[in-house]
mmCIF file with all atom_site columns, C-alpha atoms and ligand atoms in Angstrom:
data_model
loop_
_atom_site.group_PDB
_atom_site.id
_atom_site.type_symbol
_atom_site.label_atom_id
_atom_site.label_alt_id
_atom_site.label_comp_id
_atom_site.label_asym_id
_atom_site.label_entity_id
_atom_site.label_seq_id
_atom_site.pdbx_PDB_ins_code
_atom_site.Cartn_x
_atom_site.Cartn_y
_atom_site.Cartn_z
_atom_site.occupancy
_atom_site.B_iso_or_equiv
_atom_site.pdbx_formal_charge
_atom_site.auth_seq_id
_atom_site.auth_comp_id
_atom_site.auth_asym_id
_atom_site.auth_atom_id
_atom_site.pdbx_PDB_model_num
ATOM   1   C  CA  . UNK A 1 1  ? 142.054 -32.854 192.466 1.00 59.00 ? 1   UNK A CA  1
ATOM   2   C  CA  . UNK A 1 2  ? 138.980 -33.891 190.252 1.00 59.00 ? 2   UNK A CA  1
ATOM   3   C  CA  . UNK A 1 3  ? 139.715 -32.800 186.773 1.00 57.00 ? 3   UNK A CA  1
ATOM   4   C  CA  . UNK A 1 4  ? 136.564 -33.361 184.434 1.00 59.00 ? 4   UNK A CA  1
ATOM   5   C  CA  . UNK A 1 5  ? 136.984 -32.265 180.389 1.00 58.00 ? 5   UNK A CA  1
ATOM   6   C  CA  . UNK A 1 6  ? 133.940 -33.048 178.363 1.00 61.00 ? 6   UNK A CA  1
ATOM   7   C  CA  . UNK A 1 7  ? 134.384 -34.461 174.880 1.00 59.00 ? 7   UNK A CA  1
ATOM   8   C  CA  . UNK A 1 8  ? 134.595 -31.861 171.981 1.00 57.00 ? 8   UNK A CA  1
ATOM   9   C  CA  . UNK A 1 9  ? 135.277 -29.003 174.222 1.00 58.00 ? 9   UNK A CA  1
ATOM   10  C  CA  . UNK A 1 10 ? 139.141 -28.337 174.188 1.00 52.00 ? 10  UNK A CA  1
ATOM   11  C  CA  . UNK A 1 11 ? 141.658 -28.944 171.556 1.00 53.00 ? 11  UNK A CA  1
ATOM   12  C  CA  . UNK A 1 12 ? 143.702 -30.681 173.842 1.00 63.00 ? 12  UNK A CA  1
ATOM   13  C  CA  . UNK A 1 13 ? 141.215 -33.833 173.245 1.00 71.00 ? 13  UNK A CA  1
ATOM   14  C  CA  . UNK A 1 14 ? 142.021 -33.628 169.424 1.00 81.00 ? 14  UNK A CA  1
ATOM   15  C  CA  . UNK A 1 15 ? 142.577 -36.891 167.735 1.00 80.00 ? 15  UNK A CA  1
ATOM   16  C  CA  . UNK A 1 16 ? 146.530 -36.916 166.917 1.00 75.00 ? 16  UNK A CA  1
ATOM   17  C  CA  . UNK A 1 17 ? 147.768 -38.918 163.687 1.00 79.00 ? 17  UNK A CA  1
ATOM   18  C  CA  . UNK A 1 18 ? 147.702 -42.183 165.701 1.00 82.00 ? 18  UNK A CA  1
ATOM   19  C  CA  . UNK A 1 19 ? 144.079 -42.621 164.074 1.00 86.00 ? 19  UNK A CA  1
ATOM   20  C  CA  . UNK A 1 20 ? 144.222 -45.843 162.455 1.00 90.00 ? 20  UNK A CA  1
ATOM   21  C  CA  . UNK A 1 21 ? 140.201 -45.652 160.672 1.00 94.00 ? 21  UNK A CA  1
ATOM   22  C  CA  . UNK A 1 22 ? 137.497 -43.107 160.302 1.00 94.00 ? 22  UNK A CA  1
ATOM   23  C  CA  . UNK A 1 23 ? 133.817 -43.473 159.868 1.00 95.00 ? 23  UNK A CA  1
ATOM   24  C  CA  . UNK A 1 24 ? 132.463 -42.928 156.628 1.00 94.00 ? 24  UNK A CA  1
ATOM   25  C  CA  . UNK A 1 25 ? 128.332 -42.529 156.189 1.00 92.00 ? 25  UNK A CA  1
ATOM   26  C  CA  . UNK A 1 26 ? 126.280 -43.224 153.627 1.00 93.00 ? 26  UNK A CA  1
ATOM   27  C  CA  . UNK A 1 27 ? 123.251 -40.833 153.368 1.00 88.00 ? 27  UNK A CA  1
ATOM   28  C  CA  . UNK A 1 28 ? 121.205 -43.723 151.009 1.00 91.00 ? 28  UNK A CA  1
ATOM   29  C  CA  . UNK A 1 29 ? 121.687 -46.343 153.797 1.00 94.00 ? 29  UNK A CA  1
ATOM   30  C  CA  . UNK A 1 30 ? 121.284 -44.272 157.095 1.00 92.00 ? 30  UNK A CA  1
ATOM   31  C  CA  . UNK A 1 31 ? 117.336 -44.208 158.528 1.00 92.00 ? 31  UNK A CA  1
ATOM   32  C  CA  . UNK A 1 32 ? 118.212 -41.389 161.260 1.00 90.00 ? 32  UNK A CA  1
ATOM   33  C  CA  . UNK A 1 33 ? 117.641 -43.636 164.214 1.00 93.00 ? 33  UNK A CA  1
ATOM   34  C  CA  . UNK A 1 34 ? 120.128 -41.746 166.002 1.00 93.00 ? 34  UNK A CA  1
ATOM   35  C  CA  . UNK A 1 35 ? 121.754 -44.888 167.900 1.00 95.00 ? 35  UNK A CA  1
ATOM   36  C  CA  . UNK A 1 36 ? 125.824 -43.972 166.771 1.00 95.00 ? 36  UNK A CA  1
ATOM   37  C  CA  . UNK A 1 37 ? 125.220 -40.458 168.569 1.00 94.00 ? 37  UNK A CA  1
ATOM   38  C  CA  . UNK A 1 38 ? 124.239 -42.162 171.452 1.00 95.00 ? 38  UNK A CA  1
ATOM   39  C  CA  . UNK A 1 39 ? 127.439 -44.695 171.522 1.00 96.00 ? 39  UNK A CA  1
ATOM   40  C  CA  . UNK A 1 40 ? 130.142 -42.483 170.835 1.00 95.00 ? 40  UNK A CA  1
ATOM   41  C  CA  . UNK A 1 41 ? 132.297 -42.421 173.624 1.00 93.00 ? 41  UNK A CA  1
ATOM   42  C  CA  . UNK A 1 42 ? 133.683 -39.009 172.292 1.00 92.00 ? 42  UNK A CA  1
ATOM   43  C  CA  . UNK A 1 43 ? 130.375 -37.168 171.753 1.00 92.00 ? 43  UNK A CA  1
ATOM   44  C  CA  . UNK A 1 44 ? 130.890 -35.528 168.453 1.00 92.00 ? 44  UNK A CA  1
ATOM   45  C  CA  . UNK A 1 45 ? 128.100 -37.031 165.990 1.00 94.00 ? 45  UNK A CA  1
ATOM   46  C  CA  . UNK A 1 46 ? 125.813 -34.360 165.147 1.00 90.00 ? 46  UNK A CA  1
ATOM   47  C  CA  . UNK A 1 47 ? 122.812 -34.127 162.985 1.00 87.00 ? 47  UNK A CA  1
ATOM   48  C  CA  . UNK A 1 48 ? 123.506 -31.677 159.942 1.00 83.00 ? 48  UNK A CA  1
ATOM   49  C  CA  . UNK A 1 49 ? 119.778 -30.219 160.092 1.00 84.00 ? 49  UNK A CA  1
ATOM   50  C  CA  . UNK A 1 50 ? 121.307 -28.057 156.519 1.00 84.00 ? 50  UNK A CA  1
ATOM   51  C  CA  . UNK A 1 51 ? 121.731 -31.548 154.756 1.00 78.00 ? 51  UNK A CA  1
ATOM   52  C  CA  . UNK A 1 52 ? 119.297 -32.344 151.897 1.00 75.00 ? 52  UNK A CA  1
ATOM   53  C  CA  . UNK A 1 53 ? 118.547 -35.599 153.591 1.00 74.00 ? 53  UNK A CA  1
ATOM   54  C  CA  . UNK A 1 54 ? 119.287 -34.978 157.329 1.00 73.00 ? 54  UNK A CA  1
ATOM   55  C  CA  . UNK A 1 55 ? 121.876 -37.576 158.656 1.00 78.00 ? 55  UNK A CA  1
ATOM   56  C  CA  . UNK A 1 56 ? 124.684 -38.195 161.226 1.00 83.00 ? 56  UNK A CA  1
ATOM   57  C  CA  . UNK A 1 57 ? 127.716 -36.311 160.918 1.00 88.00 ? 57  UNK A CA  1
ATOM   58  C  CA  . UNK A 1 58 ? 131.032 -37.062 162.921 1.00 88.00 ? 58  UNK A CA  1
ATOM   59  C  CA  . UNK A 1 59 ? 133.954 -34.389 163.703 1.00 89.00 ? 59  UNK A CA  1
ATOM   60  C  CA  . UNK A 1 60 ? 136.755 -36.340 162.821 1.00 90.00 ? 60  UNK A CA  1
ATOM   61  C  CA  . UNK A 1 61 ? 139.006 -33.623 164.224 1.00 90.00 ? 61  UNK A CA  1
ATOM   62  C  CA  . UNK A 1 62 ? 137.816 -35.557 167.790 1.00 91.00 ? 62  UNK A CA  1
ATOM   63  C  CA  . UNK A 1 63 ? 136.806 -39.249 166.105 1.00 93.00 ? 63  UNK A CA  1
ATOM   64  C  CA  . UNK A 1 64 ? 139.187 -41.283 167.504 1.00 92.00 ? 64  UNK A CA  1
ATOM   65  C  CA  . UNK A 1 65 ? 138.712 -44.303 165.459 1.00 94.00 ? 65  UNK A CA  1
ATOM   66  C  CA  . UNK A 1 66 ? 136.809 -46.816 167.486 1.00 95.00 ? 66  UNK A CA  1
ATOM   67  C  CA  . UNK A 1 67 ? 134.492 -48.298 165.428 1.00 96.00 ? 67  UNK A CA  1
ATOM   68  C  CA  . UNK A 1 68 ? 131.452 -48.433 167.990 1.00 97.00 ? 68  UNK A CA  1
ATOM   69  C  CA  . UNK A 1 69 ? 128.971 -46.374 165.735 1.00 97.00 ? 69  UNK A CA  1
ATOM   70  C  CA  . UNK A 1 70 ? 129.950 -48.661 162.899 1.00 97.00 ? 70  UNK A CA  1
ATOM   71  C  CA  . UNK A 1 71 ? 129.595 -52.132 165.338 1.00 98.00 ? 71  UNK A CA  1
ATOM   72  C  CA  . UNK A 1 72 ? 126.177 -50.839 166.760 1.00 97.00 ? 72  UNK A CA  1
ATOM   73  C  CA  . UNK A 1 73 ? 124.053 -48.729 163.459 1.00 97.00 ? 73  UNK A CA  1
ATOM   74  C  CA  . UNK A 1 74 ? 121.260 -51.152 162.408 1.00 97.00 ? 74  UNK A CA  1
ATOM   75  C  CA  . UNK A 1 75 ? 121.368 -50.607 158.583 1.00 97.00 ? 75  UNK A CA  1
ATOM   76  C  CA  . UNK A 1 76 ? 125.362 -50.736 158.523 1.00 97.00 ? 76  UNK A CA  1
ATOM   77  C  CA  . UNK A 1 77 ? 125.431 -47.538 157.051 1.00 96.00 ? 77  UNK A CA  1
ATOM   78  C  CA  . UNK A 1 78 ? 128.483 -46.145 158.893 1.00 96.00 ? 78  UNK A CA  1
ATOM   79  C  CA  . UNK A 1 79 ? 132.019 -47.814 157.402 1.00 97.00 ? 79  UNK A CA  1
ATOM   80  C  CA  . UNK A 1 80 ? 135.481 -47.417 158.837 1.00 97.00 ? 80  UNK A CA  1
ATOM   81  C  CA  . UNK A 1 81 ? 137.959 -46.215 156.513 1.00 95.00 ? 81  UNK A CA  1
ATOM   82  C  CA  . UNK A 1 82 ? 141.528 -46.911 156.646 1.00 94.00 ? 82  UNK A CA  1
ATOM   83  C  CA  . UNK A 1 83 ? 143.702 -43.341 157.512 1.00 88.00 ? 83  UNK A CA  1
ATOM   84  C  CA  . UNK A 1 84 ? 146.025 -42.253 155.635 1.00 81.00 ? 84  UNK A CA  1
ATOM   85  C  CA  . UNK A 1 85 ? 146.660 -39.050 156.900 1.00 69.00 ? 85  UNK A CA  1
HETATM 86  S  S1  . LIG B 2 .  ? 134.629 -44.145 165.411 1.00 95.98 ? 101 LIG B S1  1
HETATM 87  FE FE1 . LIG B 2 .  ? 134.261 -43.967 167.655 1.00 95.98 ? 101 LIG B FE1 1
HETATM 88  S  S2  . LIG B 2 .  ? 134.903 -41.890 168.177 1.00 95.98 ? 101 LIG B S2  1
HETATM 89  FE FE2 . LIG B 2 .  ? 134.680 -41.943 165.946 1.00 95.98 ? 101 LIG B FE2 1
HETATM 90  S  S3  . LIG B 2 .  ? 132.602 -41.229 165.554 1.00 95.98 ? 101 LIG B S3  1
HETATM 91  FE FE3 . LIG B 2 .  ? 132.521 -43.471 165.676 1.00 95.98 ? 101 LIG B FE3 1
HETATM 92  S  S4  . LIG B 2 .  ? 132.024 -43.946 167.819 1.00 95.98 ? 101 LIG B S4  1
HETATM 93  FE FE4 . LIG B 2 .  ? 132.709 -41.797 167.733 1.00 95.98 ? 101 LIG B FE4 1
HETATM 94  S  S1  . LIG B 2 .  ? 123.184 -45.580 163.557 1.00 95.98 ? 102 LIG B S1  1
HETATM 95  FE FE1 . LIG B 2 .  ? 123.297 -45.755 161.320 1.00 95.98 ? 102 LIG B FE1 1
HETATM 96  S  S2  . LIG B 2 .  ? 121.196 -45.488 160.610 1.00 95.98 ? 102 LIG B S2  1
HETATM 97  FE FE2 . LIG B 2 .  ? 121.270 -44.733 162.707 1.00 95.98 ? 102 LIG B FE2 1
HETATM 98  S  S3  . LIG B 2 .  ? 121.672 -42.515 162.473 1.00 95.98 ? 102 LIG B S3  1
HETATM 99  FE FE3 . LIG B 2 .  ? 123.647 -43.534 162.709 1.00 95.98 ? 102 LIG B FE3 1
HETATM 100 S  S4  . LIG B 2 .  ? 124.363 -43.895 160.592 1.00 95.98 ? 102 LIG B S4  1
HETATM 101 FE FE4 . LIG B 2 .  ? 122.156 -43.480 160.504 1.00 95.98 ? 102 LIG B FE4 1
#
């Protein structure tokens, strides 16, 4: 049996408090290249279109902490933040 669940779609693939770091993303830094929606394994950057200055948003309710957007955005505008949750 071939069970497929794409990211963001069910609550079972919420992020439990095992998170160790979150991303954290400065506006002033970010030049909307898009490149950390295209590496996150989970799928759940989005572009807040509603923002004064549009940039990336993450839902951390499915972030699981892995640092690729971080690693790969050009300007270094994304930082991982310890959680303390
Ligand atoms: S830390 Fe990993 S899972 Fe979370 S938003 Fe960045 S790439 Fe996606
Ligand atoms: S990779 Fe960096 S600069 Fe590019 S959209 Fe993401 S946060 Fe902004």
């Amino acid at each position: 049996m071939k069970i497929v669940v794409k990211p963001n779609t069910s609550i079972k693939n919420k992020t439990g408090g095992w998170r160790t770091f979150y991303p954290e993303v400065s506006p002033q830094k970010c030049i909307n290249c898009g490149l950390c929606a295209k590496v996150c394994p989970e799928g759940i950057i989005y572009k807040d279109e509603k923002a004064p200055k549009p940039y990336f948003h993450a839902d951390l309710d499915y972030c699981k902490g892995c640092g690729l957007c971080a690693a790969e955005c050009p300007v270094k505008a994304i930082t991982m933040m310890l959680d303390n949750k």
